[in-house]
Short mmCIF file of C-alpha atoms in Angstrom, two decimals:
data_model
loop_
_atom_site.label_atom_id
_atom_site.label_comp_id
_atom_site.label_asym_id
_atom_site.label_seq_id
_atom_site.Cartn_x
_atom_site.Cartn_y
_atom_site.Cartn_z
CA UNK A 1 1.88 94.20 40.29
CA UNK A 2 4.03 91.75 38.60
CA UNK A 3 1.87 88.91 36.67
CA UNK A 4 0.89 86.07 39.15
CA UNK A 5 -0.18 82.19 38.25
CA UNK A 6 -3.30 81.86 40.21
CA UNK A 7 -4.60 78.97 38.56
CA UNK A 8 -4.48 76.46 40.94
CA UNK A 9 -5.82 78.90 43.56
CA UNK A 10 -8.90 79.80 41.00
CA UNK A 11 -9.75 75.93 40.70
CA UNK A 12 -9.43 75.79 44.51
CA UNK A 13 -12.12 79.21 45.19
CA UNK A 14 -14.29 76.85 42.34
CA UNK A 15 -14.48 73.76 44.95
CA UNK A 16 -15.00 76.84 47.56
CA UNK A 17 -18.14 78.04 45.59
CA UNK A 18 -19.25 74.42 44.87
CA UNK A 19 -19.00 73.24 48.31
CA UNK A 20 -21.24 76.87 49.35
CA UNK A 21 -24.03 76.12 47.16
CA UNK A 22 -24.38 72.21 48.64
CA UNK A 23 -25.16 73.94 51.84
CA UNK A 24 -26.91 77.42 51.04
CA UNK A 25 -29.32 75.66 48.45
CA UNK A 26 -31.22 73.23 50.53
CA UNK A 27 -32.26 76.40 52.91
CA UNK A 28 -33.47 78.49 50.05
CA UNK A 29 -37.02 79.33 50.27
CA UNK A 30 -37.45 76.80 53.05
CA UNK A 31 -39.42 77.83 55.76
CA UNK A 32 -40.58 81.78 55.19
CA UNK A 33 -42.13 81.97 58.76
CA UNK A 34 -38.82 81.38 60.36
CA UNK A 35 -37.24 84.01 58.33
CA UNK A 36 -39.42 87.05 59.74
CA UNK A 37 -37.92 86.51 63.11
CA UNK A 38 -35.92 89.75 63.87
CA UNK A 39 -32.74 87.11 63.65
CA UNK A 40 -32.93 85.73 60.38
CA UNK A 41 -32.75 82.60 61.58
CA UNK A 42 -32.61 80.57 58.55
CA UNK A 43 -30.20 82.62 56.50
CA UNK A 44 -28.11 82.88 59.61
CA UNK A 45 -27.46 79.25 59.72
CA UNK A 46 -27.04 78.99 56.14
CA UNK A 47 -24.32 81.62 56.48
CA UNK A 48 -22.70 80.24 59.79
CA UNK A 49 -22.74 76.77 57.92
CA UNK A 50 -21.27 77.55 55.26
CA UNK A 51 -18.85 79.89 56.39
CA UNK A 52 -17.81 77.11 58.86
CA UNK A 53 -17.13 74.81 55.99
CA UNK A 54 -15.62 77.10 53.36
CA UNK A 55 -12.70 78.13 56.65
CA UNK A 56 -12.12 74.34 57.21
CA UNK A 57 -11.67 73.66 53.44
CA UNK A 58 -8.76 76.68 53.53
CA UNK A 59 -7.32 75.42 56.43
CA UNK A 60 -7.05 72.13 55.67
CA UNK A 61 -5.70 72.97 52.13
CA UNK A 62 -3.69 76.09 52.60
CA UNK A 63 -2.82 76.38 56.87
CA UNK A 64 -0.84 79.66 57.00
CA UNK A 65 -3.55 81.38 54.86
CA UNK A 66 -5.43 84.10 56.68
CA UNK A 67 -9.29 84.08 56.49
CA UNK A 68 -11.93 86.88 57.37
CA UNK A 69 -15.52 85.94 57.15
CA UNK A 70 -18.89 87.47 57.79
CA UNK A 71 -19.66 85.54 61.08
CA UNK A 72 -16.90 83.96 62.43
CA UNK A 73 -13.78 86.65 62.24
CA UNK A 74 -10.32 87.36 61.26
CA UNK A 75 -7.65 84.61 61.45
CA UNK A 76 -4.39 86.63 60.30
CA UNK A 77 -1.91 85.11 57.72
CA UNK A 78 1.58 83.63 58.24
CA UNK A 79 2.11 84.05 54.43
CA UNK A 80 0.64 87.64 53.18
CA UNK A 81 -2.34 85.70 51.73
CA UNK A 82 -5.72 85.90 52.97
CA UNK A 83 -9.12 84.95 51.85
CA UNK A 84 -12.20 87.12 52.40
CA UNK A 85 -15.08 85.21 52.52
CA UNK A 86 -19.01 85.93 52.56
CA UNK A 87 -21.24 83.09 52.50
CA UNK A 88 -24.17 84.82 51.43
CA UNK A 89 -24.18 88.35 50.26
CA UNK A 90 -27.94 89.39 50.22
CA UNK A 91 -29.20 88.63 52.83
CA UNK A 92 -32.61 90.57 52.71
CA UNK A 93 -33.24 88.98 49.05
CA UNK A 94 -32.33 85.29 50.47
CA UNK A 95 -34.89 85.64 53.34
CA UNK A 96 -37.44 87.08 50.53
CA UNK A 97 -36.97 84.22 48.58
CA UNK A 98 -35.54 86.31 45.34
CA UNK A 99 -32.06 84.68 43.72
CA UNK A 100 -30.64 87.22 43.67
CA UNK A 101 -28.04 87.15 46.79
CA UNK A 102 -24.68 85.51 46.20
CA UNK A 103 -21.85 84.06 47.62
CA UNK A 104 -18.17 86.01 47.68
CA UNK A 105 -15.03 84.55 47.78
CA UNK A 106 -11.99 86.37 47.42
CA UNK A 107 -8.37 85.91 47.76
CA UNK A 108 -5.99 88.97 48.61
CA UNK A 109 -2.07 89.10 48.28
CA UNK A 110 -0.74 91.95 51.21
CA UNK A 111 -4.61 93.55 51.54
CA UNK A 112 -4.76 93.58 47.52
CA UNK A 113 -7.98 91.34 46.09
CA UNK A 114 -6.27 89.63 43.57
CA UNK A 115 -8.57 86.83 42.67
CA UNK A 116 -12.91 86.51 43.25
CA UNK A 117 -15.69 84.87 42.45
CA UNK A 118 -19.66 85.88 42.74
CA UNK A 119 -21.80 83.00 42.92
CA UNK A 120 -25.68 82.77 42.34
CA UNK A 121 -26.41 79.57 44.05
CA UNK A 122 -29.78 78.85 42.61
CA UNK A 123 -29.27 80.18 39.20
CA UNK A 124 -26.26 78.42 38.88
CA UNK A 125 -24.22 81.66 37.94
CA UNK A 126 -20.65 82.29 38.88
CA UNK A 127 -17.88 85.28 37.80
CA UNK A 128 -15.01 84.80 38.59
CA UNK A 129 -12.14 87.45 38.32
CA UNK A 130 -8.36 86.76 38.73
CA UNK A 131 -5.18 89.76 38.44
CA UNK A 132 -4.10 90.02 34.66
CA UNK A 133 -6.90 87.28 33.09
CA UNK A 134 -10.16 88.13 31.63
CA UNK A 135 -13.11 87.96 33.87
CA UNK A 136 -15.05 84.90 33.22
CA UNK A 137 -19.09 84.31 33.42
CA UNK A 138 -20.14 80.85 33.28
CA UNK A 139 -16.88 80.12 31.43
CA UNK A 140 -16.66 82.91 28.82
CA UNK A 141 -15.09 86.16 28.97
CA UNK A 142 -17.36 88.99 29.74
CA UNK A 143 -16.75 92.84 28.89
CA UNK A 144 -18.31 96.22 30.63
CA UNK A 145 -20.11 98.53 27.99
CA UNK A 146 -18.72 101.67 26.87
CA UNK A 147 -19.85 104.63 28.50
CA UNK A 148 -18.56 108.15 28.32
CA UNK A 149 -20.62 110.18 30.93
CA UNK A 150 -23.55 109.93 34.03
CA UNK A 151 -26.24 110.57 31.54
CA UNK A 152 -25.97 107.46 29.60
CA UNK A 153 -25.01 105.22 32.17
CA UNK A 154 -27.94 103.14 33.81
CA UNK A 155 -26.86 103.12 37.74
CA UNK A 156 -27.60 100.79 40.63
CA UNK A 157 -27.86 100.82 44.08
CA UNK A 158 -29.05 98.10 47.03
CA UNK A 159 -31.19 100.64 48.50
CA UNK A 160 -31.95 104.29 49.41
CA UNK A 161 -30.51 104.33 52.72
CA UNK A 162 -26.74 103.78 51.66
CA UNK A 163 -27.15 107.26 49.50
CA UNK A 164 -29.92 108.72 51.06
CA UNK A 165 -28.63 112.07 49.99
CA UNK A 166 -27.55 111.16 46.60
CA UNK A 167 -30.34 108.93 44.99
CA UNK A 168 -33.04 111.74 43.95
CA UNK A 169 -30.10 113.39 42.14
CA UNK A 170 -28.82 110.20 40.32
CA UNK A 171 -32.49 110.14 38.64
CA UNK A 172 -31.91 113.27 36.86
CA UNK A 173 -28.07 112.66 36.47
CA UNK A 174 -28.38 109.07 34.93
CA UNK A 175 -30.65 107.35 32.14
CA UNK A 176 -31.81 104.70 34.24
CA UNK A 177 -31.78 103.45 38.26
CA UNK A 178 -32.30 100.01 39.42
CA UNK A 179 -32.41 99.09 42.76
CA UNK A 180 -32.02 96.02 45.20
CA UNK A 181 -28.65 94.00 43.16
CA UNK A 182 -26.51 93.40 46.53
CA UNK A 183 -23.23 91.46 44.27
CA UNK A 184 -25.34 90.57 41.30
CA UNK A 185 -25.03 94.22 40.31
CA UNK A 186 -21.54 94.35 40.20
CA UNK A 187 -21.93 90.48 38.43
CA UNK A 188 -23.92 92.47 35.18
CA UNK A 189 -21.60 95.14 35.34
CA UNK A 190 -19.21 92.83 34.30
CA UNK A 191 -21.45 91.39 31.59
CA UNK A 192 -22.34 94.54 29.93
CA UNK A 193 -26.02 95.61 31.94
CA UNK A 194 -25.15 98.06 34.37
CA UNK A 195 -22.29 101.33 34.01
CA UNK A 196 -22.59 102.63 37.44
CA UNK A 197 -23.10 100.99 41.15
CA UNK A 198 -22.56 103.47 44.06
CA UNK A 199 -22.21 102.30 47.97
CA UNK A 200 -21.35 102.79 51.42
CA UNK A 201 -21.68 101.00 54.59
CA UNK A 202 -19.31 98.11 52.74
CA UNK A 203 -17.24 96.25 54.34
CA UNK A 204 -13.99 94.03 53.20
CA UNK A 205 -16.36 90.45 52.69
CA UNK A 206 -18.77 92.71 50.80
CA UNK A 207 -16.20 94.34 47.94
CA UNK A 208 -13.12 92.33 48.03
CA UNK A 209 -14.25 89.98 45.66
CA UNK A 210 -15.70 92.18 43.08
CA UNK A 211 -12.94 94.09 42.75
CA UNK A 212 -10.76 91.58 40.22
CA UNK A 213 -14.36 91.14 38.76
CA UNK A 214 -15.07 94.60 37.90
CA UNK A 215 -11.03 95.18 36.57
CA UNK A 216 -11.03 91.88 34.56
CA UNK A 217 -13.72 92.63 32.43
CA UNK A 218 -12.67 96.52 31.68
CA UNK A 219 -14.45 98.53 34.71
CA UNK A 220 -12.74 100.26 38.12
CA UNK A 221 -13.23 99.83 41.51
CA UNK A 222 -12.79 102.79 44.29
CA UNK A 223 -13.91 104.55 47.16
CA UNK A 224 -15.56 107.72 46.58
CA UNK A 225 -12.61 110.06 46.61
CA UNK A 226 -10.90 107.48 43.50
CA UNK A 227 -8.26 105.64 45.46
CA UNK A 228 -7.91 101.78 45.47
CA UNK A 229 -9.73 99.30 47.65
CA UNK A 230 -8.19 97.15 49.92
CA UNK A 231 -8.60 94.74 53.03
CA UNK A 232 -8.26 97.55 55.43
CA UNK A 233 -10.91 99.73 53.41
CA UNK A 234 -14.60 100.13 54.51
CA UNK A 235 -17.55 102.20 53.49
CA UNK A 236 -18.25 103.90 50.48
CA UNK A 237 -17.80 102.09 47.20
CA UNK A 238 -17.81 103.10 43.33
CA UNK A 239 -17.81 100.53 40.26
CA UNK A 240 -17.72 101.46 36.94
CA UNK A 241 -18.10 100.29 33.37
CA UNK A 242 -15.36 102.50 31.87
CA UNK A 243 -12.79 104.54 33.56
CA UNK A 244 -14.41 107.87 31.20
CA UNK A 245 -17.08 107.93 34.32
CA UNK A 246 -14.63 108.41 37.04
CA UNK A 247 -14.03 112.27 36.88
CA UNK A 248 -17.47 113.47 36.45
CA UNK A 249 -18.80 110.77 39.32
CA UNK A 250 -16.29 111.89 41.64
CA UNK A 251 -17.11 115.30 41.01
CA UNK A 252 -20.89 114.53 41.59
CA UNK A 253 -20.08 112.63 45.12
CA UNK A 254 -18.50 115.83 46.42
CA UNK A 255 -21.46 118.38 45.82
CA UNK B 1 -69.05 86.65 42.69
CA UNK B 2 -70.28 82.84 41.90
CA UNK B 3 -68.05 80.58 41.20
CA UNK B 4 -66.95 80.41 37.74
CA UNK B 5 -65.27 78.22 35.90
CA UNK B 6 -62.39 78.93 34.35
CA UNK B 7 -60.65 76.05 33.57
CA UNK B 8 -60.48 76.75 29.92
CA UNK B 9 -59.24 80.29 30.27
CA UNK B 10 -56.39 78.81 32.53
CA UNK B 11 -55.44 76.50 30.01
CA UNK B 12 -55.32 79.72 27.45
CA UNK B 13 -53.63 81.90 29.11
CA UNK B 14 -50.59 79.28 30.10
CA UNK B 15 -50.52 78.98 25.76
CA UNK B 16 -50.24 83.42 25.84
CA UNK B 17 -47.44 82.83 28.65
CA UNK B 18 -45.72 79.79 26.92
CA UNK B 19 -45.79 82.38 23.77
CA UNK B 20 -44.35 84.96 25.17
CA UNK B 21 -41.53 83.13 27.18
CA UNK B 22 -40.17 81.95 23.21
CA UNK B 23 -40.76 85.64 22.05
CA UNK B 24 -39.31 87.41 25.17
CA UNK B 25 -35.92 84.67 25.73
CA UNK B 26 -33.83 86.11 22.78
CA UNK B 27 -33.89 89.40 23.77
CA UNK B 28 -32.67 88.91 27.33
CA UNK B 29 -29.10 89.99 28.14
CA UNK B 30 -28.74 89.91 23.85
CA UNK B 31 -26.99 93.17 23.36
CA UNK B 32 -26.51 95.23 26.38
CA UNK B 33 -25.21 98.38 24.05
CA UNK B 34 -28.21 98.78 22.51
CA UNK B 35 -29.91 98.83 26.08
CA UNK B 36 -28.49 102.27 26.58
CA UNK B 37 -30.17 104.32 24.72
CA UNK B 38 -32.93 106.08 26.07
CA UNK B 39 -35.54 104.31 23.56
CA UNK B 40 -34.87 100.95 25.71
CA UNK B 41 -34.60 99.21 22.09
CA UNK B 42 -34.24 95.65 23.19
CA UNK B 43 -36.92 95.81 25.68
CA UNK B 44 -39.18 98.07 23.09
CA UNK B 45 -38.80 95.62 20.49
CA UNK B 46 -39.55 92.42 22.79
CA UNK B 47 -42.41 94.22 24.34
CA UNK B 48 -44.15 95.18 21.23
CA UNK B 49 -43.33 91.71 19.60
CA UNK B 50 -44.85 89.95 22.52
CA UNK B 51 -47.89 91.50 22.55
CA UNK B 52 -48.59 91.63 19.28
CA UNK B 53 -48.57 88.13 19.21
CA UNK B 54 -50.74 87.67 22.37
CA UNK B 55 -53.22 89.90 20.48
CA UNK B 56 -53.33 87.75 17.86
CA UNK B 57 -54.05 84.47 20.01
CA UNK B 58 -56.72 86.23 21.66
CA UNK B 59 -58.41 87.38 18.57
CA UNK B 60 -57.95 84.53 17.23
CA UNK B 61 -59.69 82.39 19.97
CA UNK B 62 -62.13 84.79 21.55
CA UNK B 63 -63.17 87.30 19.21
CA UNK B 64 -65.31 89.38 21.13
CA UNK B 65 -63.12 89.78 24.08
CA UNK B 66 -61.39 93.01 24.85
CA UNK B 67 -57.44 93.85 25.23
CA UNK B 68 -56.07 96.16 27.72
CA UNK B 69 -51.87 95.93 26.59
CA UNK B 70 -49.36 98.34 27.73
CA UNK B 71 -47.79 98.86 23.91
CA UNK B 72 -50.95 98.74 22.11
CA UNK B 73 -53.76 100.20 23.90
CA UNK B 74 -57.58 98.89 24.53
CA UNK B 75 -59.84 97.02 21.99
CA UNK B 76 -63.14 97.14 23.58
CA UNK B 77 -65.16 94.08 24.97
CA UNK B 78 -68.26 92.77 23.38
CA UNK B 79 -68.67 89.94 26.33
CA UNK B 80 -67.83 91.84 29.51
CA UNK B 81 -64.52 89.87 29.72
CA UNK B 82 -61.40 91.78 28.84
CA UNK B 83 -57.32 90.22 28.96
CA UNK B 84 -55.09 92.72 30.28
CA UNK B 85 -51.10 92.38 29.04
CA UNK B 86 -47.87 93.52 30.34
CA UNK B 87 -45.28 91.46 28.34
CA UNK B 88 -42.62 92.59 29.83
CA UNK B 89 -43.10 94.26 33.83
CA UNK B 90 -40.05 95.64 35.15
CA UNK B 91 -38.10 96.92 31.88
CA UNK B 92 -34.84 98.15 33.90
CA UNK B 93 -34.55 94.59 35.37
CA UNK B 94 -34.79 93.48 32.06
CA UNK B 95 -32.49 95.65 30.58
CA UNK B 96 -29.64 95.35 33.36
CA UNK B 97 -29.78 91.51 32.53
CA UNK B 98 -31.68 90.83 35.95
CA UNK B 99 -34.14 87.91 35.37
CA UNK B 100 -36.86 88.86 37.99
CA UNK B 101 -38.86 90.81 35.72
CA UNK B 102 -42.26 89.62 34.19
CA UNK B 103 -45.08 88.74 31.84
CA UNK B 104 -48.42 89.61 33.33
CA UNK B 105 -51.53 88.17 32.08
CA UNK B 106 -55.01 88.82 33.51
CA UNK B 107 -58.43 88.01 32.51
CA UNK B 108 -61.28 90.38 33.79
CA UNK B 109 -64.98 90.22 34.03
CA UNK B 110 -67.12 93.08 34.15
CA UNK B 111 -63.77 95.38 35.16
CA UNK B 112 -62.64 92.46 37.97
CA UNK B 113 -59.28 90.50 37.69
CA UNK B 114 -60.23 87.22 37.74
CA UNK B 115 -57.19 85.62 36.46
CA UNK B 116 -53.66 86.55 36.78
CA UNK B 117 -50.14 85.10 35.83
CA UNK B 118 -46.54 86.28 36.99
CA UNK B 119 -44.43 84.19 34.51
CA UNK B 120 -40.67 84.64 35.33
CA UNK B 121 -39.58 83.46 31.81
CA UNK B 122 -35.71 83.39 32.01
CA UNK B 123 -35.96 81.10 35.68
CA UNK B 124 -39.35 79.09 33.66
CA UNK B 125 -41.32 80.27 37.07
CA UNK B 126 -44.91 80.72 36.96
CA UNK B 127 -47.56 82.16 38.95
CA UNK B 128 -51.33 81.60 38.25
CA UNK B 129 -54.10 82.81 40.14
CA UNK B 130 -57.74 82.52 39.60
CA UNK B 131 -61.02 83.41 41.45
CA UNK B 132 -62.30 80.67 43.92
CA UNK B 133 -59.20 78.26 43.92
CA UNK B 134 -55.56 78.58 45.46
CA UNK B 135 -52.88 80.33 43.36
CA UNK B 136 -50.59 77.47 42.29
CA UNK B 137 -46.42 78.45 42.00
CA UNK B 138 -45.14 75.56 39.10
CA UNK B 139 -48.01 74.06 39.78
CA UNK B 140 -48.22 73.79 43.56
CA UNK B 141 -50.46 75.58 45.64
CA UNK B 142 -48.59 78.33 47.83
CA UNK B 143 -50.01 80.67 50.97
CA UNK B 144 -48.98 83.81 52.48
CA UNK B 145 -47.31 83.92 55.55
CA UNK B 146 -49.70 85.06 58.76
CA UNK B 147 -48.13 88.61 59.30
CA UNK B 148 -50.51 90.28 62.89
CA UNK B 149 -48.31 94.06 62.56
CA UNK B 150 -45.93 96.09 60.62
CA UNK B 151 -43.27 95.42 63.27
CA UNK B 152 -42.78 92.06 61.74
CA UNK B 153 -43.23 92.39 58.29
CA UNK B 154 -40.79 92.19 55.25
CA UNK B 155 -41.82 94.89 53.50
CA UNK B 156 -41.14 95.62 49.46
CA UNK B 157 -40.90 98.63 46.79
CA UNK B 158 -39.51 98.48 43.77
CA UNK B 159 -38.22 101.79 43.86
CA UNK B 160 -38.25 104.75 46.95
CA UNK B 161 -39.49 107.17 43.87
CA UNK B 162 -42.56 105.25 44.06
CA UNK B 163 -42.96 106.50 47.97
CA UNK B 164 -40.36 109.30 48.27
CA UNK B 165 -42.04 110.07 51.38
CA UNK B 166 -42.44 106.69 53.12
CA UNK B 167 -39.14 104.76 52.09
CA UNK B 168 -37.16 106.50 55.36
CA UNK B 169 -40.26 105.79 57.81
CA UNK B 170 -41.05 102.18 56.20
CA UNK B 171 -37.15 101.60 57.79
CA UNK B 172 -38.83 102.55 61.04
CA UNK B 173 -41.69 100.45 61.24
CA UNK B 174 -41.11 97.45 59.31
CA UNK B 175 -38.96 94.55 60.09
CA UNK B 176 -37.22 94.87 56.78
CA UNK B 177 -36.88 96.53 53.33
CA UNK B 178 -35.92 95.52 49.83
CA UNK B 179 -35.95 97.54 46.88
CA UNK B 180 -36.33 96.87 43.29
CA UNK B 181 -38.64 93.54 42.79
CA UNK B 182 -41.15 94.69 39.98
CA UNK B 183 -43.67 91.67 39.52
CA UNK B 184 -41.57 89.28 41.25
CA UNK B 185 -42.19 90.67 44.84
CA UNK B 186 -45.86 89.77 44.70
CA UNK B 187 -45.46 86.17 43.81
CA UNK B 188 -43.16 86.08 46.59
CA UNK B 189 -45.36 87.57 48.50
CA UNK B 190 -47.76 84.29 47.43
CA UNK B 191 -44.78 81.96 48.62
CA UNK B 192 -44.93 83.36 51.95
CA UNK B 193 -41.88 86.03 51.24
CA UNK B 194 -42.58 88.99 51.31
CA UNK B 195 -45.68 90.66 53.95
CA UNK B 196 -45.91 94.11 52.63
CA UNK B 197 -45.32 95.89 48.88
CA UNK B 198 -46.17 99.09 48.46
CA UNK B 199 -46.58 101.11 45.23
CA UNK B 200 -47.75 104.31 43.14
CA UNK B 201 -47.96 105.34 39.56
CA UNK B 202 -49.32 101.56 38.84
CA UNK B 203 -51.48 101.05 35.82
CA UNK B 204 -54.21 98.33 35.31
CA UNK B 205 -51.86 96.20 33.34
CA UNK B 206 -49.10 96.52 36.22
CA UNK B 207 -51.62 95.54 38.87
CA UNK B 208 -54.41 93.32 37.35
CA UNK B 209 -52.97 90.11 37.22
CA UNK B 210 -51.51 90.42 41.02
CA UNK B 211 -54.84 90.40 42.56
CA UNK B 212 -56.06 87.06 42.02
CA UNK B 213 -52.35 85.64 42.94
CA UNK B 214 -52.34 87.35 45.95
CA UNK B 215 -55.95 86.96 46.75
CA UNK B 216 -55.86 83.02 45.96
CA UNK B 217 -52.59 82.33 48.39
CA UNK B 218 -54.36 84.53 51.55
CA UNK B 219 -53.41 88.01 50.80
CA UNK B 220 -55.76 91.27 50.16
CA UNK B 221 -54.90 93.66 47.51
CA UNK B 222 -56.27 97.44 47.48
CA UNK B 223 -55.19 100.79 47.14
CA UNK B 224 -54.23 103.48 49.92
CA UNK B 225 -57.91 103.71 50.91
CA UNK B 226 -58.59 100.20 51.20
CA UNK B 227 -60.71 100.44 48.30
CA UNK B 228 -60.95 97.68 45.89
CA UNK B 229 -58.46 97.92 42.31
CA UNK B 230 -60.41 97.09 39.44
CA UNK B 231 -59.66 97.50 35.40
CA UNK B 232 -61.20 101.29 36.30
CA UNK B 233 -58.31 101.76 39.22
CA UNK B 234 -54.74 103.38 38.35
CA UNK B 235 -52.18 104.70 40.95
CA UNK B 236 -51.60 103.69 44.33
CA UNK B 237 -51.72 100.19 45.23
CA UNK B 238 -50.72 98.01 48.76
CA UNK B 239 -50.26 94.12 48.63
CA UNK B 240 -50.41 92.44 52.16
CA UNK B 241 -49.93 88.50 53.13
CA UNK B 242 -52.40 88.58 56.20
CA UNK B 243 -55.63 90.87 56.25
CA UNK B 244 -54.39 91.85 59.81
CA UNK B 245 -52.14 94.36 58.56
CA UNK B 246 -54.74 96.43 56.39
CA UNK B 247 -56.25 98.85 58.91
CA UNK B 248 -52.61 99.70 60.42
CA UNK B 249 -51.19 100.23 57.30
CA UNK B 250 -53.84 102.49 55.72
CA UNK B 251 -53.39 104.68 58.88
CA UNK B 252 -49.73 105.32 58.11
CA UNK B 253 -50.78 106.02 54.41
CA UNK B 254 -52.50 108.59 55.72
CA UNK B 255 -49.98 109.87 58.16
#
């Protein structure tokens, strides 16, 4: 891919992320009893809400954009750009009151993620990745660590039931598992914590923008049979910290 | 029990939590390469500092009281009233770089929790729990949220190797699962969160300083029998928000 200027369309996904956290923050931790209804309500209307605002922001700034969201759809570009947008990424740790969820914003050129941000509302955190630029973390260029093989990488995973075949074996194949990161895994990948984050059930709004995250601070991004990521992918996801881990991890999601 | 007053311990053990936030800080997300080797080194090295220095308080105030730590075993009690120290519960959080891990701190009488804290120190978020009077969260008092069946509870484990036999069927019956909270889950059980955590292979330090936080905001805390957990106890233990829950869940324990 040829080298692209995205800065003005990084500082635009910043007033994006800015304007998500005016309306997710005020609902955080609000009222728990509404949040055990079987809808969600609460986190549903802080995603609708935002997601509402966030599309009218694009629209307004950049018409013949495309835009697919959690909630409210696919509009399809005049212009081979479209952002990918999930207001709140997390949704079980939102309603649980935990900051770890996070909002995703990405921007793809022809179905290729070439530009995203994570954002930890509460904390105050953002990555953001962009094609050919270092990714950034609060501000400063983060790195993945080093790591040659399964048995010294520490591995993550939301939960049991997107490898419910696989996550007995990852406790003997790796030194360490964590569970329960939604996008803040993929977020301390980038910074160095975590080597290996494995998958499925993903859609577009949940990986497009940790793709130029992962690849801008020295990791890779795939399904599970190695190829590339793009709009019209779903399902099973792989991040890594170093590129040494893709062979033997690849090998391990076919037995 | 009578009511005791324990306004002076309080005060105390905020100074052993205020200590370990300055000791534990530093280390957190320091150097992630270190992390990977299977002697944890970071989170060795701000464990062990920690409570070394908590020790040392606690020695140096109350003399005669025993110390249950997780690094440095048990100095008998010459009162009846014994602190019990994790300085730093949930290591993998802590050495992924995810800042919902925790100091525990709990004061027992007799073999009884009768003070707990959950300090979060990166987020400066503190639990604190003691017999007779509502468990305060910064300060404020919180309350579970009134939870009647298992149908409509959020339920939490910090990892399905802790119930490799439940995890699938907790899908079934609950209204919801997330994995991987540590210490954090139970105070947000306290803020009205979280209705359900279930847990094995728990020590006294892992579970002591829980009880009076979740017994002060409404909750019950016991093991898989119902029985109660005491400085004697190690194993299994169940959290609830709302009393109600107790004798369904202890039949699907035993199913």
């Amino acid at each position: 891919m040829p080298t692209l200027d995205l800065s003005k369309d990084i500082q635009f996904a910043h007033h994006l992320a800015d304007l998500a956290r005016d309306v997710i923050n005020p609902y955080f931790r609000g009222d728990f009893s509404l949040a055990q209804k079987s809808d969600l309500s609460p986190v549903t209307q802080a995603d609708q809400e935002t997601e509402k605002k966030l599309r009218a922001l694009i629209e307004q700034h950049f018409p013949d954009d495309g835009i697919r969201g959690e909630e409210f759809g696919f509009k399809p570009s005049r212009n081979g750009r479209t952002w990918v947008l999930d207001p709140i990424d997390g949704t079980k740790s939102f309603v649980v009151g935990r900051p770890t969820f996070g909002t995703l914003i990405a921007l793809c050129h022809d179905s290729r993620p070439v530009l995203g941000i994570i954002d930890q509302p509460i904390l105050k955190e953002r990555w953001v990745g962009a094609h050919g630029t270092p990714t950034l973390f609060q501000g400063q260029p983060v790195k993945t660590t080093a790591c040659l093989n399964m048995a010294s990488a520490r591995c993550s995973s939301t939960s049991p039931l997107q490898i419910p075949h696989l996550w007995e074996k990852l406790y003997k194949k790796t030194c360490m598992m964590v569970w329960g990161g939604d996008c803040y895994s993929y977020g301390l990948m980038a910074n160095g914590g975590i080597d290996i984050v494995i998958e499925s059930g993903m859609k577009p709004y949940d990986f497009c923008a940790l793709i130029p995250i992962i690849q801008g601070a020295g990791g890779v991004m795939c399904d599970w049979h190695g190829q590339d990521l793009t709009l019209e992918s779903e399902g099973e996801c792989l991040a890594v910290s170093d590129k040494a881990l893709i062979p033997e991890i690849l090998d391990f999601l076919k037995s």
